[in-house]
Short mmCIF file of C-alpha atoms and ligand atoms in Angstrom, two decimals:
data_model
loop_
_atom_site.label_atom_id
_atom_site.label_comp_id
_atom_site.label_asym_id
_atom_site.label_seq_id
_atom_site.Cartn_x
_atom_site.Cartn_y
_atom_site.Cartn_z
CA MET A 1 3.77 -22.45 35.25
CA ASN A 2 3.23 -24.28 38.56
CA ILE A 3 -0.73 -23.44 39.06
CA SER A 4 -1.54 -23.91 42.65
CA LYS A 5 -5.24 -24.91 43.18
CA GLU A 6 -5.27 -23.30 46.42
CA ILE A 7 -7.10 -19.78 46.65
CA THR A 8 -5.02 -16.52 47.42
CA ILE A 9 -6.61 -14.19 50.13
CA VAL A 10 -4.48 -11.01 50.34
CA GLY A 11 -4.81 -9.59 53.87
CA GLY A 12 -5.72 -11.36 57.17
CA GLY A 13 -8.07 -8.82 59.02
CA LEU A 14 -11.53 -10.03 59.87
CA ALA A 15 -12.59 -10.22 56.24
CA GLY A 16 -9.65 -12.18 54.93
CA LEU A 17 -9.52 -14.48 58.09
CA THR A 18 -13.13 -15.49 57.75
CA ALA A 19 -13.05 -16.24 54.35
CA ALA A 20 -10.27 -18.24 54.99
CA ILE A 21 -11.87 -20.31 57.71
CA HIS A 22 -15.08 -20.52 55.50
CA LEU A 23 -13.20 -21.88 52.60
CA SER A 24 -10.96 -24.33 54.70
CA LYS A 25 -14.28 -25.90 56.08
CA ILE A 26 -15.99 -26.51 52.96
CA GLY A 27 -12.65 -28.66 51.72
CA LEU A 28 -10.85 -25.75 49.61
CA LYS A 29 -7.12 -25.18 50.13
CA VAL A 30 -6.34 -21.31 50.95
CA MET A 31 -3.11 -19.32 51.42
CA LEU A 32 -3.79 -16.24 53.10
CA ILE A 33 -0.77 -13.54 52.79
CA GLU A 34 -0.75 -10.87 55.95
CA LYS A 35 2.00 -8.27 56.50
CA ASN A 36 1.70 -7.90 60.29
CA GLU A 37 2.09 -10.07 63.00
CA TYR A 38 -0.76 -11.47 65.15
CA PRO A 39 -1.91 -10.47 67.76
CA LYS A 40 -1.92 -6.61 66.81
CA HIS A 41 -4.08 -3.52 67.94
CA LYS A 42 -6.37 -2.02 65.47
CA VAL A 43 -8.04 1.51 65.29
CA CYS A 44 -11.74 0.24 65.49
CA GLY A 45 -14.50 1.04 67.59
CA GLU A 46 -14.81 -2.71 68.47
CA TYR A 47 -18.43 -3.16 68.92
CA VAL A 48 -19.52 -6.01 66.52
CA SER A 49 -22.88 -6.78 65.70
CA ASN A 50 -24.87 -9.74 66.56
CA GLU A 51 -26.28 -10.05 63.26
CA ILE A 52 -23.15 -12.43 62.16
CA LEU A 53 -23.37 -14.60 65.35
CA PRO A 54 -25.53 -17.23 63.42
CA TYR A 55 -22.90 -17.41 61.07
CA LEU A 56 -19.75 -17.65 63.25
CA ASN A 57 -21.58 -20.35 65.17
CA TRP A 58 -21.64 -22.27 61.65
CA LEU A 59 -17.98 -21.42 61.10
CA SER A 60 -17.74 -23.58 64.55
CA LEU A 61 -16.36 -20.10 66.38
CA ASP A 62 -16.94 -19.87 69.94
CA ILE A 63 -16.79 -16.33 70.67
CA SER A 64 -17.71 -17.01 74.35
CA GLU A 65 -13.94 -18.29 74.40
CA LEU A 66 -12.99 -14.09 73.87
CA ASN A 67 -14.89 -12.72 77.12
CA SER A 68 -16.16 -10.23 75.26
CA THR A 69 -18.93 -7.97 77.09
CA GLN A 70 -22.79 -8.06 75.72
CA ILE A 71 -23.86 -4.76 74.35
CA SER A 72 -27.43 -4.02 74.49
CA LYS A 73 -27.94 -0.07 74.99
CA LEU A 74 -26.65 3.04 73.35
CA ASP A 75 -26.17 6.55 74.12
CA PHE A 76 -26.54 8.93 71.41
CA SER A 77 -25.46 12.80 71.93
CA THR A 78 -24.67 15.99 69.92
CA VAL A 79 -22.00 18.38 70.18
CA ASP A 80 -23.51 20.51 72.81
CA GLY A 81 -24.15 17.18 75.07
CA GLN A 82 -27.90 16.66 74.32
CA MET A 83 -28.46 12.73 74.89
CA ILE A 84 -30.81 10.18 73.85
CA HIS A 85 -30.64 6.51 74.92
CA CYS A 86 -32.35 3.45 73.37
CA ASP A 87 -31.81 0.04 73.54
CA LEU A 88 -30.27 -1.98 70.52
CA PRO A 89 -32.27 -3.66 67.97
CA LEU A 90 -30.23 -6.66 68.08
CA GLY A 91 -27.52 -5.34 70.00
CA GLY A 92 -24.04 -6.33 69.91
CA PHE A 93 -20.41 -8.08 71.51
CA GLY A 94 -17.35 -5.50 72.51
CA VAL A 95 -14.00 -7.34 71.57
CA SER A 96 -10.66 -5.75 70.93
CA ARG A 97 -9.19 -6.63 67.31
CA TYR A 98 -6.15 -7.43 69.13
CA ALA A 99 -8.39 -10.30 70.56
CA PHE A 100 -10.58 -10.91 67.35
CA ASP A 101 -8.43 -11.18 64.89
CA TYR A 102 -5.74 -13.50 66.61
CA PHE A 103 -8.60 -15.70 67.81
CA LEU A 104 -9.37 -16.29 63.85
CA CYS A 105 -5.99 -16.63 62.89
CA LYS A 106 -5.57 -19.77 65.05
CA LYS A 107 -8.65 -21.36 63.85
CA ALA A 108 -7.70 -20.49 60.52
CA VAL A 109 -4.68 -22.52 61.02
CA GLN A 110 -6.17 -25.60 62.94
CA ASN A 111 -8.48 -25.77 59.70
CA GLY A 112 -5.16 -26.23 57.73
CA CYS A 113 -5.29 -22.89 56.13
CA LYS A 114 -1.55 -21.41 55.13
CA ILE A 115 -0.85 -18.11 56.54
CA ILE A 116 2.25 -16.42 55.51
CA GLN A 117 3.44 -13.37 57.10
CA ASP A 118 4.60 -11.07 53.84
CA ASN A 119 3.47 -7.72 52.13
CA VAL A 120 2.19 -8.69 48.87
CA GLU A 121 3.56 -5.98 46.20
CA ASP A 122 1.31 -6.56 43.58
CA ILE A 123 -1.12 -8.85 41.89
CA VAL A 124 -1.37 -9.47 38.03
CA TYR A 125 -4.08 -11.11 36.03
CA LYS A 126 -3.30 -12.19 32.79
CA LYS A 127 -4.49 -15.31 30.80
CA ASP A 128 -6.99 -16.32 33.38
CA ILE A 129 -4.54 -16.50 36.05
CA PHE A 130 -3.13 -14.57 38.89
CA THR A 131 0.71 -13.38 39.81
CA VAL A 132 1.18 -12.39 43.14
CA THR A 133 4.11 -10.96 43.96
CA THR A 134 5.34 -10.14 47.86
CA SER A 135 8.31 -8.53 49.16
CA ASN A 136 10.03 -11.22 50.44
CA GLY A 137 10.19 -12.43 46.61
CA LYS A 138 7.41 -15.00 46.76
CA ILE A 139 5.25 -15.62 43.57
CA ILE A 140 2.17 -17.24 43.97
CA ASN A 141 0.03 -18.66 40.89
CA SER A 142 -3.73 -18.52 41.24
CA ARG A 143 -6.96 -18.94 39.67
CA ILE A 144 -8.76 -17.10 42.18
CA VAL A 145 -7.43 -14.19 44.28
CA ILE A 146 -9.59 -12.40 47.14
CA GLY A 147 -8.86 -9.21 47.92
CA ALA A 148 -9.13 -8.24 51.72
CA PHE A 149 -6.40 -5.70 52.45
CA GLY A 150 -8.30 -2.98 54.26
CA LYS A 151 -9.33 0.79 54.11
CA ARG A 152 -6.39 1.65 51.80
CA SER A 153 -3.09 -0.70 51.06
CA ASN A 154 -0.17 -0.07 48.90
CA ILE A 155 -2.21 -2.62 46.52
CA ASP A 156 -4.93 -0.10 45.63
CA LEU A 157 -2.30 2.28 44.43
CA LYS A 158 -0.97 -0.48 42.31
CA LEU A 159 -4.27 -1.03 40.88
CA LYS A 160 -4.93 2.63 40.25
CA ARG A 161 -8.08 2.64 42.04
CA LYS A 162 -9.82 5.63 41.80
CA PHE A 163 -10.24 6.16 45.79
CA ALA A 164 -6.73 5.64 46.38
CA LEU A 165 -5.65 8.48 44.16
CA LYS A 166 -7.66 10.54 45.91
CA LYS A 167 -6.87 12.40 49.30
CA SER A 168 -9.16 11.70 52.25
CA HIS A 169 -9.46 14.15 55.19
CA TRP A 170 -10.51 11.52 57.98
CA LEU A 171 -8.28 10.38 60.50
CA ALA A 172 -8.81 8.34 64.10
CA VAL A 173 -7.54 7.58 66.82
CA LYS A 174 -8.34 4.89 69.44
CA ALA A 175 -6.46 3.84 72.70
CA HIS A 176 -7.68 1.30 75.57
CA TYR A 177 -8.47 3.09 79.44
CA SER A 178 -9.08 1.73 82.48
CA GLY A 179 -11.84 3.21 84.40
CA ASN A 180 -15.49 2.57 85.20
CA PHE A 181 -17.82 2.21 82.42
CA PRO A 182 -21.03 -0.08 81.71
CA ASN A 183 -20.66 -3.12 80.35
CA ASP A 184 -23.90 -3.17 78.38
CA LEU A 185 -23.41 0.12 76.59
CA VAL A 186 -22.08 1.82 73.76
CA GLY A 187 -21.49 5.61 73.57
CA LEU A 188 -21.55 7.44 70.48
CA HIS A 189 -20.77 11.16 71.14
CA ASN A 190 -20.53 14.03 68.66
CA PHE A 191 -17.86 16.65 68.73
CA GLU A 192 -17.12 19.55 66.28
CA GLY A 193 -15.79 17.99 63.56
CA GLY A 194 -16.05 14.17 64.33
CA TYR A 195 -17.67 11.68 66.63
CA CYS A 196 -16.45 8.95 69.19
CA GLY A 197 -17.59 5.24 69.95
CA VAL A 198 -16.98 4.47 73.99
CA SER A 199 -17.46 0.67 74.67
CA LYS A 200 -16.16 -2.02 76.73
CA VAL A 201 -14.08 -4.69 75.56
CA GLU A 202 -12.61 -7.64 77.24
CA ASN A 203 -10.60 -7.62 80.07
CA ASP A 204 -12.30 -5.05 81.60
CA ALA A 205 -11.03 -1.84 79.28
CA ILE A 206 -12.49 0.69 77.82
CA ASN A 207 -12.00 1.46 74.43
CA ILE A 208 -12.23 5.14 72.90
CA CYS A 209 -11.95 5.72 69.37
CA TYR A 210 -12.88 8.92 67.37
CA LEU A 211 -13.06 9.95 63.92
CA THR A 212 -12.21 13.28 62.72
CA THR A 213 -11.39 15.53 59.93
CA TYR A 214 -7.74 16.49 59.12
CA THR A 215 -9.06 20.20 59.06
CA SER A 216 -10.44 20.05 62.64
CA PHE A 217 -7.41 18.53 63.77
CA LYS A 218 -4.47 20.55 62.43
CA LYS A 219 -5.39 23.39 64.65
CA HIS A 220 -4.25 21.93 67.67
CA LYS A 221 -0.69 20.48 68.71
CA ASN A 222 -1.14 17.06 69.36
CA ILE A 223 -3.38 14.27 70.32
CA ASP A 224 -4.14 15.65 73.90
CA GLU A 225 -4.54 18.70 73.44
CA PHE A 226 -7.31 18.03 70.53
CA GLN A 227 -8.94 15.77 72.65
CA ASN A 228 -8.97 18.85 75.78
CA GLN A 229 -9.90 21.24 73.96
CA VAL A 230 -12.50 19.59 70.74
CA VAL A 231 -13.22 16.33 72.03
CA ALA A 232 -13.81 16.97 75.65
CA LYS A 233 -16.22 19.50 74.97
CA ASN A 234 -19.12 17.02 74.57
CA PRO A 235 -19.60 16.77 78.47
CA HIS A 236 -20.37 13.18 78.14
CA LEU A 237 -16.93 12.63 76.47
CA ARG A 238 -15.00 14.89 79.11
CA SER A 239 -16.43 12.49 81.81
CA VAL A 240 -14.91 9.47 80.33
CA PHE A 241 -11.52 11.19 79.86
CA GLU A 242 -11.77 12.40 83.55
CA THR A 243 -12.77 9.39 84.71
CA SER A 244 -10.41 7.22 83.23
CA LYS A 245 -6.64 6.57 82.43
CA MET A 246 -5.16 5.31 79.15
CA ILE A 247 -3.35 1.85 79.27
CA PHE A 248 -1.71 1.99 75.80
CA ASP A 249 1.91 3.95 75.63
CA SER A 250 0.07 6.27 73.16
CA PRO A 251 -2.92 6.10 71.02
CA LEU A 252 -3.14 4.32 67.57
CA THR A 253 -3.86 6.86 64.50
CA ILE A 254 -4.85 6.23 60.81
CA SER A 255 -5.04 8.79 58.47
CA GLN A 256 -6.55 8.91 54.82
CA VAL A 257 -9.19 7.10 55.61
CA SER A 258 -11.74 7.05 52.60
CA PHE A 259 -15.55 6.62 52.56
CA ASP A 260 -15.42 6.68 48.91
CA LYS A 261 -17.37 4.06 46.65
CA LYS A 262 -15.14 1.36 45.75
CA ALA A 263 -15.48 -1.12 43.13
CA VAL A 264 -16.44 -4.91 44.26
CA VAL A 265 -14.38 -6.72 42.01
CA GLU A 266 -11.32 -4.69 39.93
CA ASN A 267 -9.13 -6.54 37.62
CA HIS A 268 -10.95 -9.79 38.21
CA ILE A 269 -9.62 -9.68 42.29
CA LEU A 270 -13.05 -10.31 44.34
CA MET A 271 -13.11 -7.55 46.87
CA ILE A 272 -14.33 -8.38 50.54
CA GLY A 273 -14.83 -6.12 53.77
CA ASP A 274 -13.40 -2.55 53.60
CA THR A 275 -11.52 -3.36 50.24
CA ALA A 276 -15.01 -3.61 48.95
CA GLY A 277 -16.55 -0.38 50.80
CA LEU A 278 -16.12 1.18 53.98
CA ILE A 279 -19.27 2.22 55.96
CA HIS A 280 -19.05 5.00 58.35
CA PRO A 281 -17.72 3.87 61.92
CA LEU A 282 -20.66 5.86 63.39
CA CYS A 283 -22.75 2.80 62.43
CA GLY A 284 -20.59 0.24 64.09
CA ASN A 285 -21.41 -2.07 61.19
CA GLY A 286 -18.28 -2.29 59.34
CA MET A 287 -16.87 -5.62 60.87
CA ALA A 288 -20.32 -7.46 60.87
CA MET A 289 -20.17 -6.18 57.15
CA ALA A 290 -16.36 -7.68 56.52
CA ILE A 291 -17.47 -11.00 57.72
CA HIS A 292 -20.89 -11.14 55.86
CA SER A 293 -19.20 -10.25 52.81
CA ALA A 294 -16.27 -13.17 53.35
CA LYS A 295 -19.65 -15.26 53.74
CA ILE A 296 -21.29 -14.10 50.13
CA VAL A 297 -18.02 -14.59 48.70
CA CYS A 298 -17.31 -18.23 49.75
CA GLU A 299 -20.67 -19.46 49.16
CA LEU A 300 -20.46 -18.11 45.27
CA ILE A 301 -16.27 -19.73 45.20
CA ASN A 302 -17.89 -23.07 46.13
CA LYS A 303 -20.52 -22.99 43.75
CA PHE A 304 -17.81 -21.85 40.74
CA TYR A 305 -15.66 -24.92 42.22
CA LYS A 306 -18.65 -27.17 41.70
CA ASN A 307 -19.58 -25.81 38.46
CA GLU A 308 -23.05 -24.43 39.43
CA VAL A 309 -21.37 -21.18 38.38
CA LYS A 310 -20.29 -21.68 34.75
CA SER A 311 -17.45 -18.89 34.30
CA ARG A 312 -15.28 -15.97 35.97
CA ASP A 313 -17.55 -13.41 34.30
CA GLU A 314 -20.66 -14.81 36.04
CA LEU A 315 -19.12 -15.56 39.43
CA GLU A 316 -17.88 -12.02 39.51
CA LYS A 317 -21.64 -10.71 38.12
CA MET A 318 -23.24 -12.84 40.73
CA TYR A 319 -20.90 -11.19 43.41
CA LYS A 320 -20.99 -7.89 42.50
CA ASN A 321 -25.08 -7.85 42.46
CA GLU A 322 -25.00 -10.02 45.96
CA TRP A 323 -22.78 -7.35 47.43
CA LYS A 324 -24.98 -4.67 46.37
CA ARG A 325 -27.98 -6.13 47.62
CA ASN A 326 -26.88 -6.20 51.15
CA PHE A 327 -24.46 -3.46 51.71
CA LYS A 328 -25.21 -0.38 49.02
CA LYS A 329 -28.16 1.02 50.98
CA ARG A 330 -26.52 0.59 54.65
CA ILE A 331 -23.36 2.53 53.03
CA ARG A 332 -25.49 5.40 51.64
CA ILE A 333 -27.46 5.83 54.29
CA GLY A 334 -24.34 5.82 56.69
CA ARG A 335 -23.09 8.39 54.78
CA LEU A 336 -26.06 10.88 54.45
CA LEU A 337 -26.29 10.39 58.48
CA ALA A 338 -22.10 11.45 58.67
CA PHE A 339 -22.79 14.50 56.36
CA LEU A 340 -25.91 15.70 58.36
CA LEU A 341 -24.05 15.27 61.71
CA GLN A 342 -21.46 17.16 60.68
CA ASN A 343 -23.58 20.24 60.27
CA SER A 344 -24.36 21.12 64.42
CA ASN A 345 -27.29 22.66 63.41
CA VAL A 346 -28.91 20.14 61.69
CA SER A 347 -27.83 17.49 64.05
CA ILE A 348 -29.17 19.49 67.41
CA ALA A 349 -32.64 19.83 65.12
CA LEU A 350 -32.56 15.84 64.56
CA MET A 351 -31.95 15.37 68.21
CA LYS A 352 -34.74 16.92 68.84
CA ILE A 353 -36.82 15.49 66.41
CA MET A 354 -35.60 12.17 67.93
CA ILE A 355 -36.43 13.18 71.80
CA THR A 356 -39.84 13.65 70.36
CA PHE A 357 -40.37 10.61 68.29
CA PRO A 358 -38.09 8.46 69.96
CA ILE A 359 -38.79 5.13 67.91
CA LEU A 360 -36.59 6.99 65.64
CA LEU A 361 -33.32 6.14 66.68
CA PRO A 362 -33.48 2.59 66.73
CA PHE A 363 -35.22 2.60 63.31
CA ILE A 364 -32.16 4.40 61.54
CA ILE A 365 -29.98 2.01 63.52
CA LYS A 366 -31.96 -0.75 61.58
CA GLN A 367 -31.40 0.97 58.44
CA THR A 368 -27.48 0.56 59.18
CA HIS A 369 -27.59 -2.69 59.92
CA GLY A 370 -28.38 -6.14 58.64
CA LYS A 371 -30.64 -8.58 59.82
CA SER A 372 -29.75 -11.70 61.60
CA ILE A 373 -27.79 -13.56 58.93
CA VAL A 374 -29.56 -16.76 58.13
CA ILE A 375 -28.05 -19.87 57.65
CA LYS A 376 -29.24 -22.55 54.80
CA ASP A 377 -27.31 -25.38 55.30
C1 LIG B 401 -12.69 4.98 63.52
C2 LIG B 401 -12.83 3.77 62.90
C3 LIG B 401 -13.58 3.10 64.28
C4 LIG B 401 -14.64 1.78 63.70
N1 LIG B 401 -15.60 1.41 64.36
C5 LIG B 401 -16.16 0.04 64.22
C6 LIG B 401 -17.22 -0.79 65.27
O1 LIG B 401 -16.98 -0.29 66.05
N2 LIG B 401 -17.90 -1.61 64.47
C7 LIG B 401 -17.37 -1.92 63.31
O2 LIG B 401 -17.96 -2.94 62.96
N3 LIG B 401 -16.95 -1.24 62.56
C8 LIG B 401 -16.02 -0.22 62.85
N4 LIG B 401 -15.11 -0.13 62.00
C9 LIG B 401 -14.75 -0.39 60.61
C10 LIG B 401 -14.05 -1.91 60.70
O3 LIG B 401 -12.86 -1.52 61.51
C11 LIG B 401 -13.72 -2.15 59.28
O4 LIG B 401 -14.82 -2.42 58.47
C12 LIG B 401 -12.95 -3.97 59.88
O5 LIG B 401 -11.71 -3.62 59.83
C13 LIG B 401 -12.94 -4.30 58.27
O6 LIG B 401 -12.03 -5.62 58.28
P1 LIG B 401 -11.13 -6.02 57.30
O7 LIG B 401 -10.72 -7.34 57.24
O8 LIG B 401 -11.83 -5.14 55.82
O9 LIG B 401 -9.86 -4.77 57.25
P2 LIG B 401 -8.76 -5.04 58.21
O10 LIG B 401 -9.02 -5.69 59.61
O11 LIG B 401 -8.02 -3.47 57.96
O12 LIG B 401 -8.03 -6.05 57.50
C14 LIG B 401 -6.87 -5.68 56.22
C15 LIG B 401 -5.43 -6.59 56.53
O13 LIG B 401 -4.82 -6.53 55.55
C16 LIG B 401 -3.46 -6.18 55.61
N5 LIG B 401 -2.92 -5.57 54.44
C17 LIG B 401 -2.97 -4.62 53.87
N6 LIG B 401 -2.35 -4.69 52.70
C18 LIG B 401 -1.50 -5.66 52.47
C19 LIG B 401 -0.39 -5.97 51.78
N7 LIG B 401 -0.17 -5.55 50.74
N8 LIG B 401 0.11 -7.25 51.98
C20 LIG B 401 -0.60 -7.87 53.13
N9 LIG B 401 -1.22 -7.78 53.48
C21 LIG B 401 -1.93 -6.44 53.62
C22 LIG B 401 -3.61 -5.49 56.80
O14 LIG B 401 -2.43 -5.72 57.63
C23 LIG B 401 -4.74 -5.98 57.72
O15 LIG B 401 -4.69 -6.80 58.55
C24 LIG B 401 -14.46 1.04 62.58
C25 LIG B 401 -13.51 2.04 61.45
C26 LIG B 401 -12.59 3.01 61.52
C27 LIG B 401 -12.13 3.92 61.06
#
């Protein structure tokens, strides 16, 4: 058997591409397999927390090339339109996934990573070696596999991951619009059965992305009707829809978005990004977590290759612990917030408390975000 010294990364979203760039920067060989072509639009709120900027700098990624927007303010409203405004503690930037993922892909290729466009069908671990099989009949053997295949993939079913065997009732819709919206603002507005993020990305486009339950959505014939009758009941969202025009031919949708707990290491595959766990999008922290988890796993893999981490068992234990230490609390708080906001009486009561104590909203935001990543070189 020809065992490649390369590390195999399955999935080339933000997590997989960041891991590829990191590992190649420290001199390790990488093969990344991504089923889709770049560039491609993805359903996402497209607000990235600034906490990852020091790490992106360390990876020699100059995000000024993306012409992203600088976002420092938040408008938050309840279903009935009561609104509170605050400065974001760390702030963030607005960039489309179309541009961001492609930017990282080009950097990974420049660093010498092999990127293959193919669909991974199976990952089998036997006698300390992985065999990765693709739809085009490619068979790759390697010692380390990083799972970066996103929220829900065919591989989750192959691995019989618990969350994938259960139906999830969340779906999401996103499109870009032209119109007037401040560059430095992210709007997070609740509506009956969901919440919607509005912010600007590059090229003056407004990204509108919402998450809702299948139960709310199925009462309506189509997206237009749902938006008019449910989403736009929130007066702030109504005003955004009335003053903007969709640039996409039609909105993008995804279904079966699961926020259930996931195993961080499964079948010895080191999971990163959404494959390890997804935070509620209302926190606006999923992308930063995806990128940060890539950093954590790459640093440990480096130690494993240098024999500072002595065994696979130790590598897996250390990764699980570091992942939990960094992300478990944020995910839990995100879950609790989403649950509370689903109940309109509770969310109105919460809003009253936040209006009385304005310090509370930035405090809650801090609980769902990380601190600026510290780079020790
Ligand atoms: C509605 C919504 C709004 C959001 N808004 C925000 C926000 O504003 N800010 C924020 O920070 N986060 C947000 N998030 C979260 C954010 O989108 C994710 O956390 C982020 O995309 C995770 O990146 P990833 O690399 O883990 O996964 P992905 O970007 O999904 O990448 C996974 C990749 O794996 C590939 N893949 C899957 N299966 C296979 C296979 N079998 N073979 C080969 N390739 C495969 C896919 O094609 C994909 O490119 C939002 C999420 C949702 C659902």
